[in-house]
Short mmCIF file of C-alpha atoms in Angstrom, two decimals:
data_model
loop_
_atom_site.label_atom_id
_atom_site.label_comp_id
_atom_site.label_asym_id
_atom_site.label_seq_id
_atom_site.Cartn_x
_atom_site.Cartn_y
_atom_site.Cartn_z
CA MET S 154 -181.27 -127.23 -104.87
CA ILE S 155 -183.63 -126.75 -107.82
CA ASN S 156 -186.76 -124.89 -106.79
CA LYS S 157 -190.26 -126.25 -107.39
CA LYS S 158 -190.95 -123.95 -110.33
CA LEU S 159 -187.86 -125.18 -112.12
CA ILE S 160 -188.68 -128.80 -111.41
CA ALA S 161 -192.16 -128.32 -112.82
CA SER S 162 -190.73 -126.82 -116.00
CA LEU S 163 -188.59 -129.82 -116.84
CA SER S 164 -189.78 -131.98 -119.69
CA LEU S 165 -188.93 -135.10 -117.69
CA VAL S 166 -192.01 -134.76 -115.50
CA PRO S 167 -192.57 -136.08 -112.93
CA TRP S 168 -189.05 -135.56 -111.56
CA ALA S 169 -189.12 -139.17 -110.36
CA ALA S 170 -189.02 -140.17 -114.02
CA MET S 171 -185.63 -138.52 -114.22
CA LEU S 172 -184.48 -140.51 -111.23
CA ALA S 173 -185.71 -143.81 -112.58
CA PHE S 174 -183.05 -143.84 -115.25
CA LEU S 175 -182.98 -147.61 -115.76
CA PRO S 176 -183.64 -147.36 -118.68
CA PHE S 177 -184.58 -144.22 -120.70
CA PRO S 178 -186.61 -145.87 -123.48
CA GLU S 179 -188.22 -142.63 -124.61
CA LEU S 180 -184.94 -140.80 -125.26
CA SER S 181 -182.66 -141.17 -128.24
CA SER S 182 -179.39 -142.60 -127.02
CA GLU S 183 -176.10 -141.62 -128.56
CA ARG S 184 -173.74 -144.51 -127.88
CA VAL S 185 -170.15 -143.70 -127.09
CA GLU S 186 -168.25 -146.89 -127.82
CA ALA S 187 -165.51 -146.27 -125.27
CA PHE S 188 -168.03 -145.52 -122.54
CA PRO S 189 -171.73 -146.35 -123.05
CA SER S 190 -173.60 -143.14 -122.32
CA GLN S 191 -176.60 -141.12 -123.40
CA GLN S 192 -177.39 -137.44 -123.68
CA VAL S 193 -180.46 -136.53 -121.62
CA PRO S 194 -182.12 -133.22 -122.64
CA VAL S 195 -182.17 -130.44 -120.05
CA GLU S 196 -185.21 -128.21 -120.46
CA TYR S 197 -186.27 -124.98 -118.81
CA GLU S 198 -189.61 -123.26 -119.44
CA ASN S 199 -190.44 -125.67 -122.28
CA GLN S 200 -187.17 -125.03 -124.10
CA THR S 201 -184.21 -127.37 -124.45
CA ILE S 202 -181.22 -125.51 -123.06
CA GLY S 203 -178.68 -128.30 -123.25
CA SER S 204 -178.09 -131.94 -122.41
CA VAL S 205 -176.39 -133.82 -119.62
CA GLU S 206 -174.38 -136.99 -120.15
CA MET S 207 -175.41 -140.06 -118.19
CA PRO S 208 -174.29 -143.68 -118.33
CA ASP S 209 -176.51 -145.86 -120.48
CA TRP S 210 -177.13 -148.67 -118.04
CA ASN S 211 -178.71 -150.78 -120.79
CA TYR S 212 -175.21 -151.21 -122.23
CA PHE S 213 -172.87 -150.27 -119.39
CA SER S 214 -171.15 -153.22 -117.70
CA PHE S 215 -168.03 -153.82 -115.63
CA SER S 216 -166.12 -154.56 -118.83
CA ASP S 217 -166.59 -150.88 -119.81
CA PHE S 218 -164.63 -149.52 -116.85
CA GLU S 219 -161.20 -148.10 -117.50
CA PRO S 220 -158.42 -149.49 -115.26
CA VAL S 221 -158.02 -148.18 -111.72
CA LEU S 222 -155.75 -145.14 -111.47
CA THR S 223 -153.99 -145.81 -108.16
CA SER S 224 -152.84 -148.79 -106.11
CA GLY S 225 -154.52 -149.85 -102.89
CA SER S 226 -155.18 -152.67 -100.48
CA ILE S 227 -157.38 -154.08 -97.75
CA ASN S 228 -155.55 -155.79 -94.88
CA SER S 229 -157.10 -158.29 -92.49
CA SER S 230 -155.56 -156.29 -89.60
CA GLU S 231 -158.09 -153.52 -90.32
CA TYR S 232 -161.12 -155.60 -89.31
CA ASP S 233 -162.18 -158.77 -87.49
CA VAL S 234 -162.37 -161.60 -90.04
CA ASN S 235 -164.50 -163.71 -87.69
CA GLU S 236 -167.04 -160.92 -87.29
CA VAL S 237 -167.23 -160.31 -91.04
CA GLY S 238 -167.48 -164.02 -91.81
CA TYR S 239 -164.91 -164.22 -94.60
CA ASP S 240 -161.61 -162.70 -95.68
CA LEU S 241 -161.91 -159.37 -97.51
CA SER S 242 -158.16 -158.76 -97.85
CA ARG S 243 -156.76 -157.96 -101.30
CA GLN S 244 -154.42 -155.58 -103.04
CA TRP S 245 -154.45 -153.96 -106.45
CA ASN S 246 -152.11 -151.94 -108.59
CA SER S 247 -152.62 -148.95 -110.85
CA GLY S 248 -153.76 -150.29 -114.21
CA ASP S 249 -155.69 -153.29 -112.82
CA ARG S 250 -159.17 -153.96 -114.17
CA ILE S 251 -162.17 -153.61 -111.89
CA GLU S 252 -163.21 -157.23 -112.46
CA SER S 253 -159.90 -158.37 -110.93
CA ILE S 254 -160.47 -156.21 -107.82
CA LEU S 255 -164.15 -156.51 -106.87
CA THR S 256 -165.60 -159.78 -105.64
CA LEU S 257 -169.05 -161.28 -105.93
CA GLY S 258 -169.61 -160.51 -102.24
CA ASP S 259 -168.92 -156.83 -102.90
CA LEU S 260 -171.97 -156.72 -105.20
CA GLU S 261 -174.41 -158.35 -102.79
CA GLU S 262 -175.77 -155.09 -101.40
CA ILE S 263 -176.04 -153.20 -104.68
CA MET S 264 -176.77 -155.68 -107.48
CA ASP S 265 -177.42 -159.13 -105.98
CA ALA S 266 -175.29 -160.70 -108.72
CA GLN S 267 -174.91 -163.81 -106.54
CA GLN S 268 -178.51 -164.69 -107.43
CA PHE S 269 -177.46 -165.37 -111.02
CA SER S 270 -176.70 -168.84 -112.31
CA LEU S 271 -174.26 -169.29 -115.19
CA ASP S 272 -177.27 -170.10 -117.37
CA ASN S 273 -178.83 -166.74 -116.43
CA ILE S 274 -175.62 -164.92 -117.35
CA SER S 275 -175.17 -166.72 -120.67
CA GLU S 276 -178.75 -165.92 -121.66
CA ILE S 277 -177.95 -162.22 -121.24
CA THR S 278 -174.47 -162.19 -122.80
CA GLY S 279 -175.05 -164.79 -125.50
CA ASP S 280 -171.97 -166.75 -124.42
CA ASP S 281 -171.92 -170.47 -125.16
CA LEU S 282 -171.07 -172.35 -121.95
CA SER S 283 -169.74 -175.29 -123.95
CA PHE S 284 -166.73 -173.06 -124.64
CA VAL S 285 -166.17 -172.29 -120.94
CA SER S 286 -163.62 -174.71 -119.48
CA LEU S 287 -163.66 -175.94 -115.89
CA ASP S 288 -160.58 -173.92 -114.97
CA GLN S 289 -162.46 -170.72 -115.90
CA PHE S 290 -164.95 -171.32 -113.08
CA PRO S 291 -162.86 -171.99 -109.95
CA LEU S 292 -165.92 -171.78 -107.69
CA LEU S 293 -166.95 -175.15 -109.10
CA GLY S 294 -163.47 -176.63 -109.13
CA GLN S 295 -162.67 -175.82 -105.51
CA SER S 296 -165.81 -177.53 -104.17
CA THR S 297 -165.48 -181.14 -103.05
CA LEU S 298 -167.81 -183.68 -104.60
CA SER S 299 -169.68 -184.04 -101.31
CA GLU S 300 -170.26 -180.26 -101.32
CA LEU S 301 -171.45 -180.38 -104.92
CA VAL S 302 -174.04 -183.02 -104.03
CA ASN S 303 -175.57 -180.52 -101.62
CA THR S 304 -175.21 -177.68 -104.14
CA ILE S 305 -176.49 -179.21 -107.38
CA PRO S 306 -180.05 -180.58 -107.07
CA GLN S 307 -179.64 -182.96 -110.02
CA TRP S 308 -176.86 -184.78 -108.20
CA GLN S 309 -179.33 -185.71 -105.49
CA ASN S 310 -181.20 -187.94 -107.92
CA LEU S 311 -180.57 -191.46 -106.63
CA ASN S 312 -180.66 -192.83 -110.18
CA LEU S 313 -177.97 -190.45 -111.51
CA ARG S 314 -174.99 -192.46 -112.69
CA VAL S 315 -171.37 -191.40 -113.00
CA LYS S 316 -171.56 -191.61 -116.80
CA ASN S 317 -174.38 -189.03 -116.75
CA VAL S 318 -171.84 -186.45 -115.52
CA PRO S 319 -169.03 -186.64 -118.12
CA ALA S 320 -166.56 -184.52 -116.13
CA LEU S 321 -167.18 -186.64 -113.04
CA ALA S 322 -166.51 -189.80 -115.03
CA LYS S 323 -163.15 -188.32 -116.06
CA LEU S 324 -162.31 -187.39 -112.47
CA LEU S 325 -163.21 -190.82 -111.08
CA ASN S 326 -161.63 -192.80 -113.92
CA GLY S 327 -159.39 -195.42 -112.35
CA GLN S 328 -160.33 -194.48 -108.78
CA THR S 329 -160.91 -197.52 -106.58
CA ILE S 330 -161.31 -198.61 -102.99
CA PRO S 331 -161.15 -202.21 -101.75
CA GLY S 332 -164.06 -204.05 -103.25
CA MET S 333 -165.35 -201.15 -105.34
CA LYS S 334 -164.44 -199.29 -108.51
CA ALA S 335 -165.99 -195.90 -109.26
CA GLY S 336 -166.97 -196.95 -112.75
CA PRO S 337 -169.29 -195.10 -115.16
CA ASN S 338 -172.32 -197.25 -114.33
CA GLN S 339 -172.12 -196.70 -110.59
CA ARG S 340 -174.73 -194.47 -109.02
CA VAL S 341 -173.29 -191.12 -107.95
CA ALA S 342 -175.04 -191.29 -104.56
CA LYS S 343 -173.42 -194.66 -103.82
CA VAL S 344 -169.94 -193.61 -104.94
CA LEU S 345 -169.95 -190.47 -102.82
CA LYS S 346 -170.76 -192.35 -99.64
CA TRP S 347 -167.07 -193.19 -99.55
CA SER S 348 -164.86 -190.39 -98.23
CA LYS S 349 -162.05 -191.12 -100.69
CA PHE S 350 -164.35 -190.15 -103.54
CA ALA S 351 -166.43 -187.55 -101.69
CA ASN S 352 -163.35 -185.47 -100.85
CA LEU S 353 -162.18 -185.22 -104.44
CA SER S 354 -162.59 -181.97 -106.39
CA PHE S 355 -162.29 -181.02 -110.05
CA SER S 356 -159.38 -178.72 -109.19
CA GLN S 357 -157.33 -181.87 -108.46
CA MET S 358 -157.46 -182.85 -112.11
CA PRO S 359 -154.39 -182.03 -114.24
CA PRO S 360 -154.66 -178.47 -115.62
CA ALA S 361 -154.68 -179.76 -119.19
CA MET S 362 -157.70 -181.94 -118.42
CA GLN S 363 -159.55 -179.06 -116.77
CA GLN S 364 -158.99 -177.03 -119.92
CA THR S 365 -160.44 -179.74 -122.16
CA LEU S 366 -163.61 -180.18 -120.10
CA ASN S 367 -166.36 -177.57 -120.15
CA ILE S 368 -169.01 -176.42 -117.72
CA THR S 369 -171.83 -178.25 -119.49
CA GLN S 370 -170.04 -181.54 -118.77
CA VAL S 371 -170.74 -181.05 -115.06
CA THR S 372 -174.43 -181.85 -115.23
CA GLY S 373 -176.58 -179.27 -113.45
CA ALA S 374 -173.73 -176.96 -112.40
CA SER S 375 -174.71 -174.08 -114.68
CA SER S 376 -178.29 -173.89 -113.41
CA VAL S 377 -177.36 -173.37 -109.75
CA PRO S 378 -177.42 -169.84 -108.26
CA LEU S 379 -173.87 -168.72 -107.57
CA GLU S 380 -174.71 -168.07 -103.91
CA ASN S 381 -175.32 -171.80 -103.45
CA TYR S 382 -171.63 -172.55 -103.96
CA LYS S 383 -169.39 -172.53 -100.91
CA GLY S 384 -167.08 -169.52 -100.82
CA TRP S 385 -168.93 -167.49 -103.45
CA GLU S 386 -168.33 -164.20 -101.59
CA THR S 387 -164.58 -164.14 -102.27
CA GLN S 388 -164.71 -164.90 -105.99
CA LYS S 389 -163.41 -162.06 -108.18
CA LEU S 390 -165.79 -160.93 -110.90
CA ASP S 391 -163.42 -162.22 -113.59
CA GLN S 392 -163.72 -165.69 -112.03
CA ILE S 393 -167.43 -165.81 -112.88
CA PRO S 394 -167.73 -166.54 -116.62
CA GLY S 395 -169.51 -163.71 -118.46
CA LEU S 396 -170.49 -161.66 -115.39
CA LYS S 397 -168.37 -158.64 -116.30
CA LYS S 398 -170.32 -158.31 -119.57
CA VAL S 399 -173.79 -158.14 -117.98
CA PRO S 400 -175.29 -154.62 -118.35
CA PHE S 401 -176.13 -152.99 -115.04
CA SER S 402 -179.80 -152.79 -116.03
CA LYS S 403 -179.89 -156.60 -116.30
CA MET S 404 -178.56 -157.26 -112.80
CA PRO S 405 -181.03 -158.90 -110.37
CA SER S 406 -181.28 -155.63 -108.43
CA ALA S 407 -181.25 -152.26 -110.18
CA LEU S 408 -179.31 -149.23 -108.99
CA VAL S 409 -181.34 -146.92 -106.75
CA PRO S 410 -180.49 -143.31 -107.68
CA GLU S 411 -180.30 -140.40 -105.25
CA ILE S 412 -180.26 -137.55 -107.76
CA ALA S 413 -180.85 -134.15 -106.17
CA GLY S 414 -180.83 -132.18 -109.42
CA ILE S 415 -178.91 -130.88 -112.42
CA ALA S 416 -176.51 -127.95 -112.32
CA ARG S 417 -174.58 -125.92 -114.87
CA ILE S 418 -170.81 -125.75 -114.41
CA ASP S 419 -170.02 -122.06 -114.17
CA ALA S 420 -166.27 -122.25 -113.53
CA LEU S 421 -163.43 -124.63 -112.68
CA TRP S 422 -160.83 -123.91 -110.02
CA GLY S 423 -157.51 -125.52 -109.09
CA THR S 424 -155.74 -126.57 -105.91
CA GLU S 425 -154.57 -123.05 -105.09
CA GLU S 426 -158.08 -122.34 -103.79
CA ALA S 427 -158.73 -122.53 -100.03
CA LYS S 428 -161.45 -121.98 -97.44
CA ARG S 429 -164.43 -123.01 -99.53
CA TYR S 430 -167.54 -123.40 -97.39
CA ARG S 431 -170.52 -123.48 -99.82
CA THR S 432 -169.99 -127.10 -100.77
CA ILE S 433 -172.39 -129.82 -101.85
CA THR S 434 -169.90 -132.65 -101.28
CA GLY S 435 -169.02 -134.89 -98.36
CA SER S 436 -170.11 -138.34 -97.22
CA TYR S 437 -173.04 -140.19 -95.69
CA GLN S 438 -171.24 -139.93 -92.34
CA GLN S 439 -170.45 -136.19 -92.43
CA GLY S 440 -173.26 -134.95 -94.65
CA PHE S 441 -172.84 -133.25 -98.01
CA GLN S 442 -171.80 -129.77 -97.01
CA VAL S 443 -168.30 -130.51 -95.74
CA PRO S 444 -166.12 -127.37 -95.94
CA CYS S 445 -162.70 -127.42 -97.59
CA ASN S 446 -159.78 -125.61 -95.98
CA GLU S 447 -156.91 -126.16 -98.43
CA ASN S 448 -156.13 -127.67 -101.85
CA CYS S 449 -159.73 -126.91 -102.79
CA ALA S 450 -159.91 -127.75 -106.48
CA TYR S 451 -163.60 -127.54 -107.33
CA LEU S 452 -166.43 -126.96 -109.78
CA GLU S 453 -168.42 -123.78 -109.26
CA LEU S 454 -172.06 -124.51 -110.02
CA ASP S 455 -175.06 -122.50 -111.16
CA ASP S 456 -178.71 -123.46 -111.03
CA ILE S 457 -180.54 -124.72 -114.07
CA GLU S 458 -181.97 -121.39 -115.20
CA GLY S 459 -178.46 -120.00 -115.58
CA THR S 460 -179.37 -116.31 -115.63
CA GLY S 461 -176.33 -115.41 -113.59
CA ARG S 462 -176.36 -112.45 -111.22
CA THR S 463 -179.68 -110.99 -112.43
CA ILE S 464 -181.53 -113.68 -110.47
CA ARG S 465 -179.34 -115.11 -107.72
CA SER S 466 -180.72 -118.29 -106.17
CA GLU S 467 -179.47 -119.94 -103.01
CA PHE S 468 -177.85 -122.69 -105.09
CA GLU S 469 -175.84 -120.41 -107.35
CA GLY S 470 -172.13 -120.58 -106.59
CA LYS S 471 -172.26 -123.92 -104.79
CA GLN S 472 -169.00 -125.88 -104.90
CA TRP S 473 -168.28 -129.50 -105.84
CA ILE S 474 -164.91 -130.12 -104.15
CA SER S 475 -162.32 -132.52 -105.58
CA GLY S 476 -162.07 -135.82 -103.71
CA LYS S 477 -158.56 -136.33 -104.99
CA TYR S 478 -157.32 -133.82 -102.43
CA GLN S 479 -160.00 -133.75 -99.71
CA LYS S 480 -160.79 -136.85 -97.68
CA VAL S 481 -163.80 -137.17 -95.40
CA ASN S 482 -165.05 -139.67 -92.84
CA GLY S 483 -166.63 -142.83 -94.19
CA GLY S 484 -167.39 -146.41 -93.29
CA SER S 485 -169.47 -147.93 -90.52
CA GLY S 486 -169.58 -150.74 -87.99
CA CYS S 487 -167.03 -153.53 -88.16
CA LEU S 488 -165.38 -152.12 -91.31
CA LYS S 489 -165.28 -148.46 -90.34
CA MET S 490 -161.50 -148.29 -89.88
CA VAL S 491 -160.53 -149.84 -93.21
CA ASN S 492 -158.41 -147.29 -95.10
CA GLY S 493 -158.13 -145.31 -91.89
CA GLY S 494 -161.86 -144.56 -92.00
CA LYS S 495 -161.41 -142.07 -94.86
CA GLU S 496 -162.83 -141.70 -98.38
CA PRO S 497 -162.75 -138.97 -101.05
CA THR S 498 -165.36 -136.25 -100.74
CA GLY S 499 -168.10 -136.49 -103.35
CA ARG S 500 -171.74 -137.33 -103.98
CA HIS S 501 -174.04 -140.29 -104.72
CA PRO S 502 -176.31 -139.32 -107.64
CA PHE S 503 -176.53 -142.98 -108.65
CA GLY S 504 -177.11 -144.29 -105.15
CA LYS S 505 -175.12 -146.32 -102.67
CA ALA S 506 -173.52 -148.57 -105.30
CA PHE S 507 -170.61 -146.18 -105.79
CA LYS S 508 -169.50 -142.65 -105.06
CA VAL S 509 -168.87 -140.00 -107.72
CA SER S 510 -165.78 -137.93 -107.00
CA LEU S 511 -164.32 -134.96 -108.83
CA GLU S 512 -160.70 -135.88 -109.54
CA ASP S 513 -158.82 -133.31 -111.61
CA THR S 514 -159.77 -129.88 -112.92
CA SER S 515 -157.97 -128.34 -115.89
CA GLN S 516 -158.23 -124.57 -116.13
CA SER S 517 -156.28 -124.57 -119.40
CA ASP S 518 -159.13 -126.20 -121.31
CA ASP S 519 -161.97 -125.80 -118.77
CA THR S 520 -162.56 -129.53 -118.34
CA ALA S 521 -162.68 -131.85 -115.36
CA GLN S 522 -162.57 -135.59 -114.84
CA THR S 523 -164.86 -137.47 -112.46
CA ALA S 524 -164.23 -140.92 -111.04
CA LEU S 525 -166.08 -143.70 -109.21
CA TYR S 526 -165.21 -145.28 -105.88
CA PHE S 527 -166.71 -148.49 -104.50
CA ARG S 528 -167.06 -149.86 -100.98
CA ILE S 529 -167.62 -153.26 -99.38
CA LYS S 530 -170.69 -153.77 -97.23
CA VAL S 531 -171.44 -156.77 -95.03
CA LYS S 532 -174.02 -157.33 -92.30
CA CYS S 533 -171.89 -155.83 -89.54
CA GLY S 534 -170.75 -152.71 -91.38
CA ALA S 535 -169.22 -151.11 -94.46
CA THR S 536 -165.83 -149.84 -95.57
CA PRO S 537 -165.39 -146.26 -96.72
CA TYR S 538 -165.80 -145.66 -100.45
CA PHE S 539 -162.15 -145.99 -101.39
CA LEU S 540 -161.88 -148.81 -103.95
CA GLY S 541 -160.89 -146.69 -106.92
CA PRO S 542 -160.60 -144.27 -108.59
CA PHE S 543 -162.10 -145.59 -111.83
CA PRO S 544 -162.36 -142.86 -114.51
CA PHE S 545 -165.97 -141.83 -115.10
CA LEU S 546 -167.58 -138.95 -117.01
CA LYS S 547 -165.67 -135.93 -118.25
CA VAL S 548 -167.36 -132.55 -117.75
CA GLU S 549 -166.65 -129.03 -118.98
CA ARG S 550 -167.39 -125.40 -118.27
CA ASP S 551 -170.92 -124.35 -119.30
CA GLY S 552 -171.83 -128.02 -119.44
CA TRP S 553 -174.16 -129.86 -117.08
CA ILE S 554 -173.65 -132.24 -114.21
CA ILE S 555 -176.01 -134.41 -112.18
CA TYR S 556 -175.56 -134.06 -108.44
#
C-alpha cells in the first residue's frame, strides 16, 4: 500500500479525486482511437515521474471492447431458474462481441441501463430513431398489444385512435371480428378489449414489413424506460438500439472505483514461477492476498517512490498473479456454483462492475496484457467473474499500473 507521505505528495490531492475518475476534466486526454484512454500524471514530491494509462470513460463504451478471447457458457442446470426469476443461460464463442453476450439484466447492478428509454439513448448517441426499424428492437416486437397498453402511457389515452399509431394501423389492417373491423378511426382502447386484437404483436408482421416500419411509428414506445417492457432482463445489449455506443460516464449509474493505489512494474515473470505468497490478487470471497503454488506468471511491483533497495517498503516486491492460470473462489448465493464457483484471480480497481485480470506476460519484450471479466448479479446472488476475457490495457516493465 502507498504510505500517507506518498499519498500527500501526489498532485491529485485529495486522493479521493484520483478515485473519482468519471471524468478527469482537468487533465489533458490523449485519445487512443482503438481504445479510448487517457494518461494520468503520476507525481512524487512535486515532480512528475511518469503517467499511468486509464480508460477515458467519457468516450469508452461497449462498442470499444475487443472480442472475447475464449468460449464459454452458462447452463440452467447450474442454478435454480425459479429462484433467479428468469433464464440466464447462454453460450458464446471466441471472437464474439461483448454486446452479443451481456444482457440488459447483467447491467442492472453496475450501470442501471434499464432506466434508459430509447429517446434517452438517442440523445446521447445522436442516432435518429426514424432509421431504427421495428425488427431492430425485439423487446417491443415480442410484447402483445395488451402488454403494450400497460407499458406505454400514451396508449392509455381513451381518445387515441388506431391511425394515431401508424405501425398499429399496419398491423390491424384487414383484421376483423364479427360485427367489428379494426379500422384506422377506431379507438385503440376499444379495439384492444377484444382478445383477438389484444394478443397480436408486431413480431407477427412479415419481416419485410417490420423492416419498413420504424420505432417512431409506434407512438410513445421510444419514451418508455426499458425496464417497463416485459422480459427486458434477457435482452442482449445489441438488441437495444444505440446502447452499445453510450459512454460509461453517461450511464444512469457511474462506476464506483476501489483503487488502492498506483505501483511501478519492476519485473515480469512467466509460468515457470511457483510458490509466490506476497500477492495482491484474489477475489472478494478469498481476499486479495491469495498465494500461488504453480504456474505463477506475475508482475513484480514496486511502490511509487521507486528507489529500489535503498528504501525498502512493505509493498515493494508485491506480486500481481496471472488469472489466466490461477483460479480462485467467486460467486455468491443462488449463483455461486455457476462456472464451478471459480473465477480468475485479479483485482477490482474500477469497482464491482468488472474484474481486472493479468492474462499473459512476455519476458521477451517486457510487456503484459490485462483483461476484463464480468459477472451476473441478481437479488439472490451473483456468479463468479468469468464472462470474458475481454482484452484491456497493455502494461510494460518500468511502467505504472493501478491496483
